[in-house]
Amino acid sequence: DIQMTQSPSTLSASVGDRVTITCRASQSIGSWLAWYQQKPGKAPKLLIYQASSLESGVSSRFSGSGSGTEFTLTISSLQPDDFATYYCQRYHSSSPWTFGQGTKVEI
Amino acid sequence: EVRLVESGGGLVQPGGSLRLSCAASGFTFSSNAMNWVRQAPGRGLEWVSAVSGSGGSTYYADSVKGRFTISRDDSSNTLFLQMNSLRADDTAVYYCAKDQWVGATGLGNYWGQGTLVTVSS
């Protein structure tokens, strides 16, 4: 199975900071990579799909890049509402469709 | 507006069974694959199972294969997860998630609020 590894596990940041989270796949997954945001007690929310496509209604502060085995999620200017846990997930080609272990963005 | 509402969670003893339901509205249910994703307390997300829009194809994580069965009833817009031989490590919040396509891909673009399953004696 393809493993997804995120770094860092925890990230301390301040409002206004530019934040970057990395996700690595154990083998090439093309651009079949999604990013989700999850707040405590809430369901995950899709932010980015196909590595760099912004889901409808999601703030343009969020952007994704990468292909193959290395991907990044960037928040251009961190806002108070952005403090949450972020997950990458590979999807599309042959299950299981694994998630990364998560990155908690905290103050 | 897309809405997914899970139900059926609760406390069950090890070795027991439970059937989860997910009532869908706001989209053409038969046109989308559906997924179950779970999250153990304090842990990350784990994709569990998926069913294609036609219902003809099903997919399972190795951790639940042979114990869980996913199904759908397009006449009532409802997704199910039959869980048998439950173990303590199945304890989690279970989310249903609408797939972006009719064929299952694992990508959830809408999620329910989740239902908690606790396996304990």
Coordinates of N, CA and C in Angstrom, one line a residue:
Chain A
D1 N 0.8 -1.2 0.0 CA 0.0 0.0 0.0 C 0.9 1.3 0.0
I2 N 0.4 2.3 -0.6 CA 1.1 3.6 -0.6 C 0.9 4.3 0.7
Q3 N 2.0 4.7 1.3 CA 2.0 5.4 2.6 C 2.1 6.9 2.3
M4 N 1.4 7.7 3.1 CA 1.4 9.2 3.0 C 2.0 9.7 4.3
T5 N 3.1 10.5 4.2 CA 3.8 11.1 5.4 C 3.7 12.6 5.4
Q6 N 3.2 13.2 6.4 CA 3.1 14.6 6.5 C 4.2 15.2 7.4
S7 N 4.7 16.4 7.1 CA 5.6 17.1 8.1 C 5.3 18.6 8.0
P8 N 5.4 19.2 9.2 CA 5.7 18.6 10.5 C 4.4 18.1 11.0
S9 N 4.5 17.4 12.2 CA 3.2 16.9 12.9 C 2.5 18.1 13.6
T10 N 3.3 19.0 14.1 CA 2.7 20.2 14.7 C 3.5 21.4 14.2
L11 N 2.8 22.5 14.1 CA 3.4 23.7 13.6 C 2.9 24.9 14.4
S12 N 3.8 25.6 15.0 CA 3.4 26.8 15.8 C 3.5 28.0 14.9
A13 N 2.5 28.8 14.8 CA 2.6 30.0 13.9 C 1.7 31.1 14.5
S14 N 1.8 32.3 13.9 CA 1.1 33.4 14.3 C 0.2 33.9 13.2
V15 N -0.8 34.7 13.5 CA -1.7 35.3 12.5 C -0.8 36.2 11.6
G16 N -1.0 36.0 10.3 CA -0.3 36.7 9.3 C 0.9 35.9 8.7
D17 N 1.3 34.8 9.4 CA 2.4 34.0 8.9 C 2.1 33.3 7.6
R18 N 3.1 33.0 6.8 CA 3.0 32.1 5.7 C 3.3 30.8 6.2
V19 N 2.5 29.8 5.9 CA 2.6 28.4 6.5 C 2.7 27.4 5.3
T20 N 3.6 26.5 5.5 CA 3.7 25.4 4.5 C 3.8 24.1 5.1
I21 N 3.0 23.2 4.6 CA 2.9 21.8 5.1 C 3.3 20.9 4.0
T22 N 4.1 19.9 4.3 CA 4.5 18.9 3.2 C 3.9 17.6 3.4
C23 N 3.6 16.9 2.3 CA 3.1 15.6 2.3 C 3.9 14.8 1.2
R24 N 4.4 13.6 1.6 CA 5.2 12.8 0.7 C 4.5 11.4 0.6
A25 N 4.5 10.9 -0.6 CA 3.9 9.6 -0.9 C 5.1 8.6 -1.1
S26 N 4.8 7.4 -0.7 CA 5.9 6.4 -0.8 C 6.2 5.9 -2.2
Q27 N 5.3 6.2 -3.1 CA 5.5 6.1 -4.5 C 4.7 7.1 -5.3
S28 N 5.0 7.2 -6.6 CA 4.3 8.3 -7.3 C 2.8 8.1 -7.4
I29 N 2.1 9.2 -7.1 CA 0.7 9.2 -7.3 C 0.2 10.3 -8.3
G30 N 1.1 10.7 -9.1 CA 0.7 11.7 -10.1 C 0.3 13.0 -9.4
S31 N -0.9 13.5 -9.7 CA -1.5 14.7 -9.0 C -2.7 14.3 -8.2
W32 N -2.9 13.0 -7.9 CA -4.1 12.6 -7.2 C -3.9 12.8 -5.7
L33 N -3.9 14.0 -5.3 CA -3.6 14.4 -3.9 C -4.6 15.4 -3.4
A34 N -5.2 15.2 -2.3 CA -6.2 16.2 -1.7 C -5.7 16.7 -0.4
W35 N -6.2 17.8 0.0 CA -5.9 18.4 1.3 C -7.3 18.7 2.0
Y36 N -7.3 18.4 3.3 CA -8.5 18.6 4.1 C -8.1 19.4 5.3
Q37 N -9.1 20.2 5.8 CA -9.0 20.9 7.1 C -10.0 20.3 8.1
Q38 N -9.6 20.1 9.3 CA -10.5 19.6 10.3 C -10.3 20.4 11.6
K39 N -11.4 20.9 12.1 CA -11.4 21.6 13.4 C -12.0 20.6 14.5
P40 N -11.6 20.8 15.7 CA -12.0 19.9 16.8 C -13.5 19.7 16.8
G41 N -13.9 18.4 16.8 CA -15.3 18.0 16.9 C -16.1 18.2 15.6
K42 N -15.4 18.5 14.6 CA -16.1 18.8 13.3 C -15.6 17.8 12.2
A43 N -16.4 17.7 11.2 CA -16.0 16.8 10.0 C -14.9 17.5 9.2
P44 N -14.1 16.7 8.5 CA -13.1 17.3 7.6 C -13.8 18.1 6.5
K45 N -13.1 19.1 6.0 CA -13.6 19.9 4.9 C -12.5 19.9 3.8
L46 N -13.0 19.6 2.6 CA -12.1 19.5 1.4 C -11.6 20.9 1.1
L47 N -10.3 21.1 1.0 CA -9.7 22.4 0.6 C -9.2 22.4 -0.9
I48 N -8.4 21.3 -1.2 CA -7.7 21.3 -2.4 C -7.8 19.8 -3.0
Y49 N -8.0 19.7 -4.3 CA -8.0 18.4 -4.9 C -7.1 18.4 -6.1
Q50 N -6.8 17.3 -6.6 CA -5.8 17.2 -7.8 C -4.6 18.1 -7.5
A51 N -4.1 18.0 -6.3 CA -2.9 18.7 -5.9 C -2.9 20.2 -5.8
S52 N -3.6 20.8 -6.7 CA -3.6 22.3 -6.8 C -4.9 23.0 -7.1
S53 N -6.0 22.2 -7.3 CA -7.3 22.8 -7.6 C -8.0 23.2 -6.3
L54 N -8.4 24.4 -6.2 CA -9.1 24.9 -5.0 C -10.6 24.5 -5.1
E55 N -11.0 23.9 -4.0 CA -12.5 23.5 -3.9 C -13.3 24.8 -3.9
S56 N -14.5 24.7 -4.5 CA -15.4 25.9 -4.6 C -15.7 26.4 -3.2
G57 N -15.6 27.7 -3.0 CA -15.9 28.3 -1.7 C -14.7 28.4 -0.7
V58 N -13.6 27.8 -1.1 CA -12.5 27.9 -0.2 C -11.6 29.1 -0.5
S59 N -11.1 29.7 0.6 CA -10.4 31.0 0.5 C -9.1 30.8 -0.4
S60 N -8.8 31.8 -1.2 CA -7.6 31.8 -2.0 C -6.4 31.9 -1.2
R61 N -6.5 32.0 0.1 CA -5.2 32.0 1.0 C -4.6 30.6 0.9
F62 N -5.4 29.6 0.6 CA -4.9 28.2 0.5 C -4.5 27.9 -0.9
S63 N -3.4 27.3 -1.1 CA -2.9 26.8 -2.4 C -2.1 25.5 -2.2
G64 N -2.2 24.7 -3.2 CA -1.5 23.4 -3.2 C -0.6 23.3 -4.4
S65 N 0.5 22.6 -4.2 CA 1.4 22.3 -5.4 C 2.0 20.9 -5.2
G66 N 2.7 20.5 -6.3 CA 3.5 19.3 -6.3 C 2.9 18.3 -7.2
S67 N 3.6 17.2 -7.4 CA 3.2 16.1 -8.2 C 4.2 14.9 -8.0
G68 N 3.8 13.7 -8.3 CA 4.6 12.6 -8.1 C 4.6 12.1 -6.6
T69 N 5.6 12.5 -5.9 CA 5.7 12.0 -4.5 C 5.8 13.1 -3.5
E70 N 5.9 14.4 -3.9 CA 6.1 15.5 -2.9 C 5.1 16.6 -3.2
F71 N 4.4 17.0 -2.2 CA 3.3 17.9 -2.3 C 3.4 18.9 -1.1
T72 N 2.8 20.1 -1.4 CA 2.8 21.1 -0.3 C 1.4 21.8 -0.3
L73 N 1.0 22.2 0.9 CA -0.1 23.0 1.2 C 0.4 24.3 1.8
T74 N 0.1 25.4 1.2 CA 0.5 26.7 1.7 C -0.7 27.6 2.0
I75 N -0.6 28.2 3.2 CA -1.5 29.2 3.6 C -0.8 30.5 3.6
S76 N -1.2 31.4 2.7 CA -0.4 32.6 2.4 C -0.3 33.6 3.6
S77 N -1.4 33.8 4.3 CA -1.4 34.7 5.5 C -2.4 34.1 6.5
L78 N -1.8 33.4 7.5 CA -2.6 32.7 8.4 C -3.7 33.6 9.2
Q79 N -4.9 33.1 9.2 CA -6.0 33.8 9.9 C -6.4 33.0 11.1
P80 N -7.1 33.7 12.1 CA -7.5 33.0 13.3 C -8.3 31.7 13.0
D81 N -9.1 31.8 11.9 CA -10.0 30.6 11.6 C -9.2 29.5 11.0
D82 N -7.9 29.7 10.7 CA -7.1 28.6 10.0 C -6.5 27.7 11.0
F83 N -6.5 28.0 12.3 CA -5.9 27.1 13.3 C -6.7 25.8 13.4
A84 N -6.1 24.7 12.9 CA -6.9 23.5 12.7 C -5.8 22.4 12.4
T85 N -6.3 21.2 12.2 CA -5.5 20.1 11.7 C -5.7 19.9 10.2
Y86 N -4.6 19.7 9.5 CA -4.7 19.5 8.1 C -4.2 18.1 7.7
Y87 N -4.9 17.5 6.8 CA -4.6 16.1 6.3 C -4.5 16.1 4.8
C88 N -3.5 15.4 4.4 CA -3.4 15.1 2.9 C -4.0 13.7 2.7
Q89 N -4.4 13.4 1.5 CA -5.0 12.1 1.2 C -4.7 11.8 -0.3
R90 N -4.2 10.6 -0.6 CA -4.1 10.2 -2.0 C -5.4 9.5 -2.4
Y91 N -5.8 9.8 -3.6 CA -7.1 9.2 -4.0 C -7.0 8.8 -5.5
H92 N -8.1 8.3 -6.0 CA -8.4 8.0 -7.4 C -7.9 6.6 -7.8
S93 N -6.6 6.3 -7.8 CA -6.1 5.0 -8.3 C -6.0 4.0 -7.2
S94 N -6.7 2.9 -7.4 CA -6.7 1.7 -6.5 C -6.6 2.0 -5.0
S95 N -7.6 1.5 -4.3 CA -7.6 1.6 -2.9 C -6.5 0.8 -2.3
P96 N -6.2 1.0 -1.0 CA -6.8 1.9 -0.1 C -6.4 3.4 -0.3
W97 N -7.3 4.3 0.0 CA -7.0 5.7 -0.2 C -6.6 6.4 1.1
T98 N -5.3 6.3 1.3 CA -4.7 6.6 2.6 C -4.6 8.1 2.9
F99 N -4.7 8.5 4.1 CA -4.5 9.8 4.6 C -3.1 9.9 5.2
G100 N -2.5 11.1 5.2 CA -1.4 11.4 6.1 C -1.8 11.4 7.5
Q101 N -0.8 11.5 8.4 CA -1.1 11.4 9.8 C -1.7 12.8 10.4
G102 N -1.6 13.8 9.6 CA -2.1 15.1 10.1 C -1.1 16.1 10.5
T103 N -1.3 17.4 10.3 CA -0.5 18.4 10.8 C -1.4 19.4 11.6
K104 N -1.1 19.6 12.9 CA -1.8 20.5 13.7 C -1.2 21.9 13.6
V105 N -1.9 22.9 13.2 CA -1.4 24.3 13.1 C -2.0 25.0 14.4
E106 N -1.1 25.4 15.2 CA -1.5 26.0 16.5 C -0.7 27.3 16.7
I107 N -1.2 28.1 17.6 CA -0.6 29.4 18.0 C 0.7 29.1 18.7
Chain B
E1 N -28.8 22.1 -1.2 CA -27.7 22.0 -0.3 C -27.5 20.5 0.0
V2 N -26.2 20.1 -0.2 CA -25.9 18.7 0.1 C -25.9 18.4 1.6
R3 N -26.6 17.4 2.1 CA -26.7 17.0 3.5 C -26.5 15.5 3.6
L4 N -25.6 15.2 4.6 CA -25.4 13.8 4.9 C -25.5 13.6 6.4
V5 N -26.4 12.7 6.8 CA -26.7 12.5 8.3 C -26.5 11.1 8.6
E6 N -25.5 10.8 9.5 CA -25.2 9.5 9.9 C -26.0 9.1 11.2
S7 N -26.3 7.8 11.3 CA -26.9 7.4 12.5 C -26.6 5.9 12.7
G8 N -26.9 5.4 13.9 CA -26.7 4.0 14.2 C -25.5 3.7 15.1
G9 N -24.8 4.7 15.4 CA -23.6 4.5 16.3 C -24.1 4.2 17.8
G10 N -23.2 3.7 18.6 CA -23.5 3.4 20.0 C -22.5 2.5 20.6
L11 N -22.8 2.0 21.8 CA -21.9 1.2 22.5 C -22.2 -0.3 22.2
V12 N -21.2 -1.1 21.9 CA -21.4 -2.5 21.5 C -20.3 -3.3 22.1
Q13 N -20.5 -4.5 22.5 CA -19.5 -5.3 23.1 C -18.6 -5.9 22.0
P14 N -17.4 -6.2 22.4 CA -16.5 -6.9 21.4 C -17.1 -8.1 20.9
G15 N -17.0 -8.3 19.6 CA -17.6 -9.4 18.9 C -19.0 -9.1 18.4
G16 N -19.5 -8.0 18.8 CA -20.9 -7.7 18.4 C -21.0 -7.0 17.0
S17 N -22.2 -6.6 16.7 CA -22.5 -6.1 15.3 C -23.2 -4.8 15.5
L18 N -23.1 -3.9 14.5 CA -23.8 -2.6 14.4 C -24.0 -2.3 13.0
R19 N -25.1 -1.6 12.7 CA -25.3 -1.1 11.3 C -25.4 0.4 11.3
L20 N -24.5 1.0 10.6 CA -24.6 2.5 10.4 C -25.4 2.8 9.2
S21 N -26.1 4.0 9.2 CA -26.8 4.5 8.1 C -26.3 5.9 7.8
C22 N -26.4 6.4 6.6 CA -26.1 7.7 6.2 C -27.2 8.2 5.2
A23 N -28.1 9.1 5.7 CA -29.2 9.6 4.9 C -28.7 10.8 4.1
A24 N -28.8 10.7 2.8 CA -28.3 11.8 1.9 C -29.4 12.6 1.3
S25 N -29.1 13.9 1.0 CA -30.1 14.7 0.4 C -29.3 15.9 -0.3
G26 N -30.0 16.5 -1.3 CA -29.4 17.7 -1.9 C -28.6 17.4 -3.1
F27 N -28.5 16.2 -3.5 CA -27.8 15.8 -4.8 C -28.4 14.5 -5.3
T28 N -28.1 14.1 -6.5 CA -28.6 12.9 -7.1 C -27.7 11.8 -6.6
F29 N -28.3 11.1 -5.6 CA -27.5 10.1 -4.8 C -26.9 9.0 -5.7
S30 N -27.6 8.5 -6.6 CA -27.2 7.4 -7.4 C -26.0 7.8 -8.4
S31 N -25.8 9.1 -8.5 CA -24.7 9.6 -9.4 C -23.4 9.7 -8.8
N32 N -23.3 9.4 -7.5 CA -22.0 9.5 -6.8 C -21.6 8.3 -6.0
A33 N -20.4 7.9 -6.1 CA -19.9 6.9 -5.1 C -19.9 7.5 -3.7
M34 N -19.9 6.7 -2.7 CA -19.9 7.1 -1.3 C -18.8 6.4 -0.5
N35 N -18.3 7.0 0.5 CA -17.3 6.5 1.3 C -17.6 6.5 2.8
W36 N -17.0 5.6 3.5 CA -17.0 5.7 5.0 C -15.5 6.0 5.4
V37 N -15.3 6.9 6.3 CA -14.0 7.3 6.9 C -14.2 7.3 8.4
R38 N -13.2 6.8 9.1 CA -13.4 6.8 10.6 C -12.2 7.5 11.2
Q39 N -12.4 7.9 12.5 CA -11.4 8.6 13.3 C -11.5 8.2 14.7
A40 N -10.5 7.4 15.1 CA -10.4 7.0 16.5 C -10.1 8.2 17.4
P41 N -10.5 8.1 18.7 CA -10.4 9.2 19.6 C -8.9 9.7 19.6
G42 N -8.7 11.0 19.3 CA -7.4 11.6 19.3 C -6.5 11.2 18.2
R43 N -7.0 10.5 17.2 CA -6.2 10.0 16.1 C -6.5 10.7 14.8
G44 N -5.9 10.2 13.8 CA -6.1 10.8 12.4 C -7.2 10.1 11.7
L45 N -7.4 10.5 10.4 CA -8.4 9.9 9.6 C -8.0 8.6 8.9
E46 N -8.9 7.7 8.9 CA -8.7 6.4 8.2 C -9.8 6.1 7.3
W47 N -9.5 6.0 6.0 CA -10.5 5.6 5.0 C -10.9 4.1 5.3
V48 N -12.2 3.8 5.3 CA -12.6 2.5 5.7 C -13.2 1.7 4.5
S49 N -14.1 2.3 3.7 CA -14.8 1.6 2.6 C -15.4 2.6 1.7
A50 N -15.7 2.1 0.5 CA -16.4 2.9 -0.6 C -17.2 2.0 -1.4
V51 N -18.3 2.6 -2.0 CA -19.1 1.9 -3.0 C -19.4 2.8 -4.1
S52 N -19.3 2.2 -5.3 CA -19.5 3.0 -6.5 C -21.0 3.5 -6.7
G53 N -21.2 4.5 -7.6 CA -22.5 5.0 -7.8 C -23.5 4.0 -8.2
S54 N -23.0 3.0 -8.9 CA -23.9 1.9 -9.4 C -24.2 0.9 -8.3
G55 N -23.3 0.9 -7.3 CA -23.4 -0.1 -6.3 C -22.7 -1.4 -6.7
G56 N -22.1 -1.4 -7.9 CA -21.6 -2.7 -8.4 C -20.2 -2.9 -7.9
S57 N -19.5 -1.9 -7.4 CA -18.1 -2.1 -6.9 C -18.0 -1.6 -5.5
T58 N -17.3 -2.4 -4.7 CA -17.1 -2.1 -3.3 C -15.6 -2.2 -3.0
Y59 N -15.2 -1.4 -2.0 CA -13.8 -1.4 -1.7 C -13.7 -1.3 -0.1
Y60 N -12.6 -1.9 0.4 CA -12.4 -2.0 1.8 C -11.0 -1.8 2.2
A61 N -10.8 -1.2 3.4 CA -9.4 -1.2 4.0 C -9.1 -2.6 4.5
D62 N -7.9 -3.0 4.5 CA -7.5 -4.3 5.0 C -8.0 -4.5 6.4
S63 N -8.0 -3.4 7.2 CA -8.4 -3.6 8.6 C -9.8 -4.0 8.9
V64 N -10.7 -3.8 7.9 CA -12.1 -4.2 8.0 C -12.6 -5.2 7.1
K65 N -11.7 -5.6 6.1 CA -12.1 -6.6 5.1 C -12.6 -7.9 5.7
G66 N -13.7 -8.4 5.3 CA -14.3 -9.6 5.8 C -15.1 -9.4 7.0
R67 N -15.1 -8.2 7.6 CA -15.9 -8.0 8.8 C -17.0 -6.9 8.5
F68 N -16.7 -5.9 7.7 CA -17.6 -4.8 7.3 C -18.1 -5.0 5.9
T69 N -19.4 -4.6 5.7 CA -20.0 -4.6 4.4 C -20.7 -3.3 4.1
I70 N -20.3 -2.7 3.0 CA -20.9 -1.4 2.6 C -22.0 -1.7 1.6
S71 N -23.0 -1.0 1.7 CA -24.1 -1.1 0.7 C -24.9 0.2 0.6
R72 N -25.7 0.3 -0.4 CA -26.5 1.5 -0.7 C -27.9 1.2 -1.2
D73 N -28.8 2.1 -0.8 CA -30.2 1.9 -1.3 C -30.5 3.2 -2.0
D74 N -30.4 3.2 -3.3 CA -30.6 4.5 -4.1 C -32.1 4.9 -4.1
S75 N -33.0 4.0 -3.8 CA -34.4 4.4 -3.7 C -34.7 5.2 -2.5
S76 N -33.9 5.1 -1.4 CA -34.1 5.8 -0.2 C -33.0 6.8 0.1
N77 N -32.0 6.9 -0.9 CA -30.9 7.8 -0.7 C -30.1 7.5 0.6
T78 N -29.8 6.2 0.8 CA -29.2 5.9 2.1 C -28.0 5.0 1.9
L79 N -27.0 5.3 2.6 CA -25.7 4.5 2.6 C -25.7 3.7 3.9
F80 N -25.2 2.5 3.8 CA -25.1 1.6 5.0 C -23.7 1.1 5.2
L81 N -23.4 0.8 6.5 CA -22.1 0.1 6.8 C -22.5 -1.0 7.9
Q82 N -22.5 -2.2 7.5 CA -22.8 -3.3 8.4 C -21.4 -3.7 9.0
M83 N -21.3 -3.7 10.3 CA -20.1 -3.9 11.0 C -20.3 -5.1 11.9
N84 N -19.5 -6.2 11.6 CA -19.6 -7.4 12.4 C -18.3 -7.7 13.1
S85 N -18.3 -8.6 14.0 CA -17.0 -9.0 14.7 C -16.3 -7.8 15.2
L86 N -16.9 -6.9 15.8 CA -16.3 -5.6 16.2 C -15.3 -5.8 17.3
R87 N -14.2 -5.0 17.2 CA -13.1 -5.0 18.1 C -12.9 -3.7 18.8
A88 N -12.1 -3.7 19.8 CA -11.9 -2.4 20.5 C -11.3 -1.4 19.6
D89 N -10.4 -1.8 18.7 CA -9.8 -0.8 17.8 C -10.7 -0.3 16.7
D90 N -11.9 -0.8 16.6 CA -12.9 -0.2 15.7 C -13.6 1.0 16.3
T91 N -13.3 1.3 17.6 CA -13.9 2.5 18.3 C -13.4 3.7 17.6
A92 N -14.4 4.5 17.1 CA -14.1 5.7 16.3 C -15.4 6.5 16.0
V93 N -15.2 7.7 15.6 CA -16.3 8.4 14.9 C -16.3 8.0 13.4
Y94 N -17.4 7.6 12.9 CA -17.5 7.1 11.6 C -18.3 8.2 10.8
Y95 N -17.6 8.7 9.7 CA -18.1 9.7 8.8 C -18.5 9.1 7.5
C96 N -19.6 9.5 6.9 CA -19.9 9.2 5.5 C -19.5 10.4 4.7
A97 N -19.0 10.2 3.5 CA -18.5 11.2 2.6 C -18.9 11.0 1.2
K98 N -19.4 12.0 0.6 CA -19.8 11.9 -0.8 C -18.6 11.9 -1.7
D99 N -18.4 11.0 -2.6 CA -17.3 11.0 -3.6 C -17.6 12.1 -4.7
Q100 N -16.5 12.5 -5.3 CA -16.6 13.5 -6.3 C -17.1 12.9 -7.6
W101 N -17.0 11.6 -7.8 CA -17.4 11.0 -9.0 C -18.3 9.8 -8.8
V102 N -18.8 9.2 -9.9 CA -19.7 8.0 -9.8 C -18.9 6.8 -9.5
G103 N -17.7 6.7 -10.0 CA -16.7 5.7 -9.7 C -16.0 6.0 -8.4
A104 N -15.8 5.1 -7.5 CA -15.2 5.4 -6.2 C -13.7 5.8 -6.4
T105 N -13.4 6.9 -5.8 CA -12.0 7.4 -5.8 C -11.5 7.7 -4.4
G106 N -12.4 7.7 -3.4 CA -11.9 8.0 -2.1 C -12.0 9.5 -1.7
L107 N -12.2 10.3 -2.7 CA -12.2 11.8 -2.5 C -13.6 12.2 -2.0
G108 N -13.6 12.8 -0.8 CA -14.8 13.2 -0.1 C -15.0 14.7 -0.2
N109 N -16.0 15.1 -1.1 CA -16.2 16.6 -1.2 C -17.3 17.1 -0.3
Y110 N -18.1 16.2 0.3 CA -19.0 16.6 1.4 C -19.0 15.5 2.4
W111 N -19.1 15.9 3.7 CA -19.0 15.0 4.8 C -20.2 15.2 5.7
G112 N -20.6 14.1 6.4 CA -21.6 14.2 7.4 C -20.9 14.6 8.7
Q113 N -21.7 14.7 9.8 CA -21.2 15.1 11.1 C -20.6 14.0 11.9
G114 N -20.8 12.7 11.5 CA -20.2 11.6 12.1 C -21.1 11.0 13.2
T115 N -20.9 9.7 13.4 CA -21.6 8.9 14.5 C -20.5 8.1 15.2
L116 N -20.6 8.1 16.5 CA -19.6 7.5 17.4 C -19.9 6.0 17.6
V117 N -19.0 5.2 17.4 CA -19.1 3.8 17.7 C -18.1 3.4 18.8
T118 N -18.5 2.9 19.9 CA -17.7 2.5 21.0 C -17.8 1.0 21.2
V119 N -16.6 0.3 21.1 CA -16.6 -1.1 21.3 C -15.9 -1.4 22.6
S120 N -16.7 -1.8 23.6 CA -16.2 -2.0 24.9 C -17.1 -3.0 25.7
S121 N -16.5 -3.7 26.6 CA -17.3 -4.6 27.5 C -17.6 -3.9 28.8

